[in-house]
Amino acid sequence: MDLRIFTEPQQGATYADLLRVAQASEAAGFDAFFRSDHYRAMGVSGEPGPTDAWTTLSALAVQTERIRLGTLVTSATFRLPGPLAIAVAQADQMSGGRIELGLGAGWFEAEHTAYGIPFPPVGERFTRLAEQLEVITGLWATPAGETYSFSGQHYTLVDSPALPKPARPIPVIVGGKGPRRTPALAARFAAEFNVPFLPLDVATAQFERVAQACADAGRDPAQIVRSCAHTLAIGATSAEVARRGESFGLTADELRSNPLAGTPAEIVDQLGRWREQAGVTRVYVQLLDLAGLDQLELVAAEVAPQLRS
């Protein structure tokens, strides 16, 4: 089981903070360092302010060596698909082929209104997401020397040179809990499907919808990696876990349904159930406290070795 560190910089982090955590994650042996793509904090001031996801990841690409880098997830409302394909491909070249792209429809209206970004109704956002996935993957897949064209409801490309090319095929991550359109998009475009912050039974049902969508599309469901994301609240004792959960605003019920909440032994057992029952082979460890890395170090020392054996 792969363990990936996942951060929420909009809650208050500088690039220096993210670099420190990314390099510590790499040194500790984690598979990847991911960040959210948001422009406004939730429930806090967010000072010193947001950082742009792809600016950050491009810089990290040249200041790390091994660890994979990506977004969970970029909002399709933030960028046009052509320029986004260019930015992600360039970051992949800069990293030597370590970039992954999580792409979603967008949901947080307040960050759009705060920074002058159009926020269309949900149906249009999903249509834009579908077109962006088709355009971005189409640009990357176009053979060198050929051109790419696309005509959709929201985007039109004519004779694009489809450059630059990424260093290698970039894995695309799709996720969420939508019962129909989201699984269908995953079946068409995704190398990985992520269920964020859901209980095991709900996540399992969503993975099965994706598997059915793959079968309907004539694709082997085993081609899609199953992943989940949860907030890390680890401690040596139950009391320490409860204190950490409270500091992150997690309720007792949320802690009980969270496989990353508990002592190291409890987390190993819980993630084992996610692997056995839901087929999850990749976990995004949401690290909310970037000031101290003791939680990261505890996972690296006492959880990760048990899951990789």
PDB file of N, CA and C in Angstrom, residues 82-115:
ATOM      1  N   GLY A  82      -5.989  24.093 -22.410  1.00  0.00           N
ATOM      2  CA  GLY A  82      -4.729  24.146 -23.151  1.00  0.00           C
ATOM      3  C   GLY A  82      -3.580  24.641 -22.297  1.00  0.00           C
ATOM      4  N   PRO A  83      -3.705  25.827 -21.671  1.00  0.00           N
ATOM      5  CA  PRO A  83      -2.634  26.287 -20.788  1.00  0.00           C
ATOM      6  C   PRO A  83      -2.363  25.357 -19.608  1.00  0.00           C
ATOM      7  N   LEU A  84      -3.412  24.701 -19.081  1.00  0.00           N
ATOM      8  CA  LEU A  84      -3.184  23.755 -17.990  1.00  0.00           C
ATOM      9  C   LEU A  84      -2.358  22.570 -18.483  1.00  0.00           C
ATOM     10  N   ALA A  85      -2.654  22.066 -19.671  1.00  0.00           N
ATOM     11  CA  ALA A  85      -1.866  20.956 -20.226  1.00  0.00           C
ATOM     12  C   ALA A  85      -0.405  21.356 -20.392  1.00  0.00           C
ATOM     13  N   ILE A  86      -0.167  22.597 -20.811  1.00  0.00           N
ATOM     14  CA  ILE A  86       1.207  23.085 -20.964  1.00  0.00           C
ATOM     15  C   ILE A  86       1.906  23.148 -19.613  1.00  0.00           C
ATOM     16  N   ALA A  87       1.245  23.748 -18.607  1.00  0.00           N
ATOM     17  CA  ALA A  87       1.856  23.909 -17.290  1.00  0.00           C
ATOM     18  C   ALA A  87       2.191  22.571 -16.651  1.00  0.00           C
ATOM     19  N   VAL A  88       1.269  21.614 -16.748  1.00  0.00           N
ATOM     20  CA  VAL A  88       1.492  20.313 -16.115  1.00  0.00           C
ATOM     21  C   VAL A  88       2.584  19.542 -16.847  1.00  0.00           C
ATOM     22  N   ALA A  89       2.578  19.599 -18.173  1.00  0.00           N
ATOM     23  CA  ALA A  89       3.627  18.918 -18.941  1.00  0.00           C
ATOM     24  C   ALA A  89       4.994  19.520 -18.646  1.00  0.00           C
ATOM     25  N   GLN A  90       5.052  20.842 -18.519  1.00  0.00           N
ATOM     26  CA  GLN A  90       6.328  21.475 -18.211  1.00  0.00           C
ATOM     27  C   GLN A  90       6.818  21.066 -16.827  1.00  0.00           C
ATOM     28  N   ALA A  91       5.914  21.055 -15.844  1.00  0.00           N
ATOM     29  CA  ALA A  91       6.294  20.614 -14.507  1.00  0.00           C
ATOM     30  C   ALA A  91       6.794  19.171 -14.537  1.00  0.00           C
ATOM     31  N   ASP A  92       6.165  18.339 -15.361  1.00  0.00           N
ATOM     32  CA  ASP A  92       6.597  16.942 -15.465  1.00  0.00           C
ATOM     33  C   ASP A  92       8.003  16.846 -16.042  1.00  0.00           C
ATOM     34  N   GLN A  93       8.284  17.659 -17.064  1.00  0.00           N
ATOM     35  CA  GLN A  93       9.640  17.693 -17.616  1.00  0.00           C
ATOM     36  C   GLN A  93      10.641  18.147 -16.553  1.00  0.00           C
ATOM     37  N   MET A  94      10.282  19.171 -15.796  1.00  0.00           N
ATOM     38  CA  MET A  94      11.173  19.708 -14.767  1.00  0.00           C
ATOM     39  C   MET A  94      11.462  18.684 -13.682  1.00  0.00           C
ATOM     40  N   SER A  95      10.490  17.810 -13.414  1.00  0.00           N
ATOM     41  CA  SER A  95      10.645  16.808 -12.359  1.00  0.00           C
ATOM     42  C   SER A  95      11.306  15.529 -12.841  1.00  0.00           C
ATOM     43  N   GLY A  96      11.480  15.382 -14.145  1.00  0.00           N
ATOM     44  CA  GLY A  96      11.991  14.130 -14.678  1.00  0.00           C
ATOM     45  C   GLY A  96      10.940  13.046 -14.729  1.00  0.00           C
ATOM     46  N   GLY A  97       9.661  13.441 -14.834  1.00  0.00           N
ATOM     47  CA  GLY A  97       8.584  12.461 -14.978  1.00  0.00           C
ATOM     48  C   GLY A  97       7.958  12.024 -13.678  1.00  0.00           C
ATOM     49  N   ARG A  98       7.695  12.974 -12.749  1.00  0.00           N
ATOM     50  CA  ARG A  98       7.144  12.613 -11.431  1.00  0.00           C
ATOM     51  C   ARG A  98       5.813  13.292 -11.128  1.00  0.00           C
ATOM     52  N   ILE A  99       5.187  13.900 -12.126  1.00  0.00           N
ATOM     53  CA  ILE A  99       3.958  14.668 -11.894  1.00  0.00           C
ATOM     54  C   ILE A  99       2.718  13.814 -12.150  1.00  0.00           C
ATOM     55  N   GLU A 100       1.676  14.027 -11.326  1.00  0.00           N
ATOM     56  CA  GLU A 100       0.365  13.422 -11.534  1.00  0.00           C
ATOM     57  C   GLU A 100      -0.692  14.522 -11.431  1.00  0.00           C
ATOM     58  N   LEU A 101      -1.755  14.401 -12.224  1.00  0.00           N
ATOM     59  CA  LEU A 101      -2.782  15.433 -12.277  1.00  0.00           C
ATOM     60  C   LEU A 101      -4.106  14.921 -11.748  1.00  0.00           C
ATOM     61  N   GLY A 102      -4.543  15.476 -10.620  1.00  0.00           N
ATOM     62  CA  GLY A 102      -5.910  15.271 -10.168  1.00  0.00           C
ATOM     63  C   GLY A 102      -6.750  16.433 -10.646  1.00  0.00           C
ATOM     64  N   LEU A 103      -7.873  16.136 -11.290  1.00  0.00           N
ATOM     65  CA  LEU A 103      -8.713  17.180 -11.872  1.00  0.00           C
ATOM     66  C   LEU A 103     -10.165  16.952 -11.476  1.00  0.00           C
ATOM     67  N   GLY A 104     -10.816  18.018 -10.997  1.00  0.00           N
ATOM     68  CA  GLY A 104     -12.213  17.934 -10.588  1.00  0.00           C
ATOM     69  C   GLY A 104     -13.017  19.111 -11.100  1.00  0.00           C
ATOM     70  N   ALA A 105     -14.318  19.091 -10.818  1.00  0.00           N
ATOM     71  CA  ALA A 105     -15.222  20.100 -11.365  1.00  0.00           C
ATOM     72  C   ALA A 105     -15.171  21.420 -10.617  1.00  0.00           C
ATOM     73  N   GLY A 106     -14.676  21.415  -9.373  1.00  0.00           N
ATOM     74  CA  GLY A 106     -14.707  22.609  -8.542  1.00  0.00           C
ATOM     75  C   GLY A 106     -15.998  22.673  -7.746  1.00  0.00           C
ATOM     76  N   TRP A 107     -15.918  23.215  -6.513  1.00  0.00           N
ATOM     77  CA  TRP A 107     -17.098  23.209  -5.654  1.00  0.00           C
ATOM     78  C   TRP A 107     -17.177  24.412  -4.711  1.00  0.00           C
ATOM     79  N   PHE A 108     -16.050  25.083  -4.430  1.00  0.00           N
ATOM     80  CA  PHE A 108     -15.996  26.084  -3.373  1.00  0.00           C
ATOM     81  C   PHE A 108     -16.266  27.468  -3.970  1.00  0.00           C
ATOM     82  N   GLU A 109     -17.536  27.875  -3.904  1.00  0.00           N
ATOM     83  CA  GLU A 109     -17.937  29.119  -4.576  1.00  0.00           C
ATOM     84  C   GLU A 109     -17.220  30.343  -4.019  1.00  0.00           C
ATOM     85  N   ALA A 110     -16.963  30.381  -2.705  1.00  0.00           N
ATOM     86  CA  ALA A 110     -16.384  31.577  -2.091  1.00  0.00           C
ATOM     87  C   ALA A 110     -15.010  31.918  -2.657  1.00  0.00           C
ATOM     88  N   GLU A 111     -14.209  30.915  -3.009  1.00  0.00           N
ATOM     89  CA  GLU A 111     -12.890  31.225  -3.561  1.00  0.00           C
ATOM     90  C   GLU A 111     -13.005  31.792  -4.971  1.00  0.00           C
ATOM     91  N   HIS A 112     -14.048  31.428  -5.681  1.00  0.00           N
ATOM     92  CA  HIS A 112     -14.275  31.972  -7.013  1.00  0.00           C
ATOM     93  C   HIS A 112     -14.681  33.439  -6.934  1.00  0.00           C
ATOM     94  N   THR A 113     -15.651  33.739  -6.086  1.00  0.00           N
ATOM     95  CA  THR A 113     -16.091  35.123  -5.981  1.00  0.00           C
ATOM     96  C   THR A 113     -15.011  36.014  -5.395  1.00  0.00           C
ATOM     97  N   ALA A 114     -14.159  35.454  -4.520  1.00  0.00           N
ATOM     98  CA  ALA A 114     -13.103  36.249  -3.894  1.00  0.00           C
ATOM     99  C   ALA A 114     -12.026  36.671  -4.888  1.00  0.00           C
ATOM    100  N   TYR A 115     -11.818  35.888  -5.942  1.00  0.00           N
ATOM    101  CA  TYR A 115     -10.736  36.177  -6.884  1.00  0.00           C
ATOM    102  C   TYR A 115     -11.212  36.346  -8.324  1.00  0.00           C
TER     103      TYR A 115
END
